[in-house]
Amino acid sequence: MTRDTRALTALHLLLVWAAMTAAVPALGAGLFVSAWAGGTAGIVPVFVIGVPLTVGLLAITGTPARTVVPLCTTAARRLGWAVLVFALGTLGTLAGLGAYTAGVDLGSAGARIALTGAPYAVAAALFVPDRWVRLGAVAALASAVAYARRGDDDAGGARLQLAVRRRDAGRSDHRRPA
């Protein structure tokens, strides 16, 4: 990988991260508000409009990487690449959301918003034909899973302690188990 290719790869991954950091919270907020206001029927228009716009935004971010990523050489291939990155990145974002709801600390609200673009950048890095970039993406994925796993273990212990305290709070001194 030459110096120009490295710079273009870094720019490409930065663009994917920045675009998805802006688009995913907006799409999520739109889904939340439409579900709140209109139920399931309110979510459908957001999906019909929001998802293709987000995939189109991803396809645009793939344009500078035409010479680096083989799947971004033509408009049709770039659209296929965008769909794959969107699907994989959304799975990563949903995994992060699951970890957060399970009690894993992901920092402040600003940090969580910044983290929404990370799964998409990792997914995009998997399509760069350089073993070191792909290895870096796999290492980022493995460290995220390890962090979520560690946080999940910590959260499980905290939930158990809370359950024991609640159980013990309901007992008086004369009813202690023998």
Short mmCIF file of C-alpha atoms in Angstrom, two decimals:
data_model
loop_
_atom_site.label_atom_id
_atom_site.label_comp_id
_atom_site.label_asym_id
_atom_site.label_seq_id
_atom_site.Cartn_x
_atom_site.Cartn_y
_atom_site.Cartn_z
CA MET A 1 0.00 0.00 0.00
CA THR A 2 1.49 3.32 -1.05
CA ARG A 3 1.40 6.54 0.88
CA ASP A 4 -1.41 7.92 -1.35
CA THR A 5 -3.41 4.72 -0.98
CA ARG A 6 -3.05 4.81 2.81
CA ALA A 7 -4.24 8.42 2.91
CA LEU A 8 -7.16 7.62 0.63
CA THR A 9 -8.10 4.61 2.76
CA ALA A 10 -8.01 6.71 5.92
CA LEU A 11 -10.13 9.39 4.25
CA HIS A 12 -12.58 6.76 3.06
CA LEU A 13 -13.02 5.24 6.52
CA LEU A 14 -13.25 8.69 8.11
CA LEU A 15 -15.98 9.68 5.64
CA VAL A 16 -17.94 6.49 6.36
CA TRP A 17 -17.63 7.06 10.11
CA ALA A 18 -18.63 10.74 9.89
CA ALA A 19 -21.56 10.15 7.55
CA MET A 20 -22.98 7.35 9.67
CA THR A 21 -22.36 9.27 12.90
CA ALA A 22 -24.64 11.96 11.46
CA ALA A 23 -27.20 9.73 9.71
CA VAL A 24 -27.79 6.88 12.17
CA PRO A 25 -28.84 9.00 15.18
CA ALA A 26 -31.13 11.02 12.91
CA LEU A 27 -32.66 7.82 11.52
CA GLY A 28 -33.01 6.39 15.03
CA ALA A 29 -34.66 9.56 16.31
CA GLY A 30 -37.01 9.53 13.33
CA LEU A 31 -37.94 5.93 14.05
CA PHE A 32 -38.51 6.67 17.73
CA VAL A 33 -40.68 9.73 17.10
CA SER A 34 -42.70 8.06 14.36
CA ALA A 35 -43.26 4.97 16.51
CA TRP A 36 -44.31 7.15 19.43
CA ALA A 37 -46.72 9.19 17.33
CA GLY A 38 -48.09 6.61 14.92
CA GLY A 39 -47.20 3.17 16.21
CA THR A 40 -46.07 0.52 13.77
CA ALA A 41 -47.77 2.27 10.87
CA GLY A 42 -45.72 5.38 11.57
CA ILE A 43 -42.42 3.54 11.30
CA VAL A 44 -42.94 2.29 7.74
CA PRO A 45 -42.54 5.69 6.01
CA VAL A 46 -39.34 6.36 7.96
CA PHE A 47 -37.93 3.02 6.81
CA VAL A 48 -39.08 3.54 3.22
CA ILE A 49 -37.46 6.97 3.03
CA GLY A 50 -34.67 6.87 5.63
CA VAL A 51 -32.95 3.61 4.81
CA PRO A 52 -32.48 4.30 1.05
CA LEU A 53 -31.26 7.81 1.85
CA THR A 54 -28.74 6.40 4.32
CA VAL A 55 -27.58 3.77 1.84
CA GLY A 56 -27.29 6.49 -0.81
CA LEU A 57 -25.18 8.56 1.59
CA LEU A 58 -22.94 5.55 2.13
CA ALA A 59 -22.62 5.07 -1.63
CA ILE A 60 -21.52 8.69 -1.95
CA THR A 61 -18.86 8.17 0.74
CA GLY A 62 -17.53 5.26 -1.33
CA THR A 63 -16.88 7.50 -4.34
CA PRO A 64 -13.41 8.71 -3.27
CA ALA A 65 -12.37 5.09 -2.68
CA ARG A 66 -12.93 3.97 -6.28
CA THR A 67 -9.24 3.26 -6.72
CA VAL A 68 -8.82 1.59 -3.32
CA VAL A 69 -11.89 -0.60 -2.80
CA PRO A 70 -12.73 -2.92 -5.74
CA LEU A 71 -16.43 -2.91 -4.82
CA CYS A 72 -16.54 0.87 -5.31
CA THR A 73 -15.30 1.03 -8.91
CA THR A 74 -18.71 1.51 -10.58
CA ALA A 75 -21.94 3.07 -9.36
CA ALA A 76 -23.76 -0.28 -9.27
CA ARG A 77 -20.97 -1.98 -7.34
CA ARG A 78 -20.74 1.01 -5.00
CA LEU A 79 -24.46 0.68 -4.26
CA GLY A 80 -23.97 -3.03 -3.48
CA TRP A 81 -21.04 -2.13 -1.24
CA ALA A 82 -23.19 0.47 0.53
CA VAL A 83 -25.96 -2.08 1.17
CA LEU A 84 -23.43 -4.55 2.61
CA VAL A 85 -21.77 -1.92 4.81
CA PHE A 86 -25.18 -0.67 5.97
CA ALA A 87 -26.34 -4.19 6.84
CA LEU A 88 -23.15 -5.14 8.70
CA GLY A 89 -22.87 -1.77 10.41
CA THR A 90 -26.50 -1.90 11.51
CA LEU A 91 -25.89 -5.32 13.05
CA GLY A 92 -22.94 -3.84 14.93
CA THR A 93 -24.99 -0.85 16.05
CA LEU A 94 -27.78 -3.14 17.27
CA ALA A 95 -25.20 -5.22 19.16
CA GLY A 96 -23.89 -2.05 20.78
CA LEU A 97 -27.43 -1.01 21.67
CA GLY A 98 -28.01 -4.42 23.21
CA ALA A 99 -24.82 -4.13 25.22
CA TYR A 100 -25.81 -0.66 26.41
CA THR A 101 -29.26 -1.81 27.53
CA ALA A 102 -27.59 -4.74 29.33
CA GLY A 103 -25.63 -2.26 31.42
CA VAL A 104 -22.33 -1.83 29.55
CA ASP A 105 -21.01 1.70 30.09
CA LEU A 106 -20.47 3.42 26.73
CA GLY A 107 -19.68 6.85 28.12
CA SER A 108 -21.54 10.11 27.76
CA ALA A 109 -24.26 10.86 25.23
CA GLY A 110 -21.72 12.51 22.93
CA ALA A 111 -19.47 9.46 23.07
CA ARG A 112 -22.40 7.17 22.30
CA ILE A 113 -23.33 9.29 19.29
CA ALA A 114 -19.73 9.19 18.06
CA LEU A 115 -19.70 5.42 18.52
CA THR A 116 -22.69 4.92 16.19
CA GLY A 117 -20.45 5.42 13.16
CA ALA A 118 -17.79 2.97 14.33
CA PRO A 119 -19.51 -0.29 13.25
CA TYR A 120 -19.99 1.13 9.76
CA ALA A 121 -16.33 2.16 9.52
CA VAL A 122 -15.28 -1.31 10.70
CA ALA A 123 -17.58 -2.92 8.12
CA ALA A 124 -16.16 -0.66 5.40
CA ALA A 125 -12.62 -1.55 6.46
CA LEU A 126 -13.39 -5.23 5.91
CA PHE A 127 -13.80 -4.50 2.18
CA VAL A 128 -10.45 -2.73 1.78
CA PRO A 129 -8.10 -5.16 0.00
CA ASP A 130 -5.22 -4.73 2.42
CA ARG A 131 -4.54 -7.39 5.04
CA TRP A 132 -3.43 -4.85 7.66
CA VAL A 133 -6.58 -2.76 7.31
CA ARG A 134 -8.71 -5.88 7.57
CA LEU A 135 -6.68 -7.09 10.54
CA GLY A 136 -7.23 -3.72 12.20
CA ALA A 137 -10.98 -4.03 11.58
CA VAL A 138 -11.04 -7.52 13.09
CA ALA A 139 -9.01 -6.29 16.07
CA ALA A 140 -11.46 -3.40 16.60
CA LEU A 141 -14.36 -5.83 16.40
CA ALA A 142 -12.72 -8.25 18.84
CA SER A 143 -11.92 -5.49 21.33
CA ALA A 144 -15.51 -4.21 21.16
CA VAL A 145 -16.85 -7.71 21.83
CA ALA A 146 -14.40 -8.19 24.71
CA TYR A 147 -15.36 -4.83 26.22
CA ALA A 148 -19.07 -5.60 25.91
CA ARG A 149 -18.49 -9.04 27.41
CA ARG A 150 -16.56 -7.60 30.36
CA GLY A 151 -19.22 -4.95 30.88
CA ASP A 152 -21.95 -7.58 30.66
CA ASP A 153 -20.26 -9.61 33.39
CA ASP A 154 -19.99 -6.50 35.58
CA ALA A 155 -23.62 -5.62 34.92
CA GLY A 156 -24.73 -9.16 35.78
CA GLY A 157 -22.97 -8.95 39.13
CA ALA A 158 -24.55 -5.57 39.86
CA ARG A 159 -28.00 -6.90 38.98
CA LEU A 160 -27.48 -9.87 41.29
CA GLN A 161 -26.39 -7.61 44.17
CA LEU A 162 -29.44 -5.40 43.61
CA ALA A 163 -31.75 -8.42 43.64
CA VAL A 164 -30.22 -9.69 46.91
CA ARG A 165 -30.60 -6.24 48.52
CA ARG A 166 -34.23 -6.05 47.43
CA ARG A 167 -34.89 -9.51 48.78
CA ASP A 168 -33.21 -8.75 52.10
CA ALA A 169 -34.95 -5.37 52.42
CA GLY A 170 -38.32 -7.12 52.53
CA ARG A 171 -37.34 -9.22 55.55
CA SER A 172 -37.42 -8.04 59.14
CA ASP A 173 -34.80 -9.10 61.72
CA HIS A 174 -36.99 -11.81 63.25
CA ARG A 175 -37.46 -13.59 59.87
CA ARG A 176 -33.82 -14.13 58.95
CA PRO A 177 -33.14 -17.57 57.52
CA ALA A 178 -31.43 -20.06 59.79
#
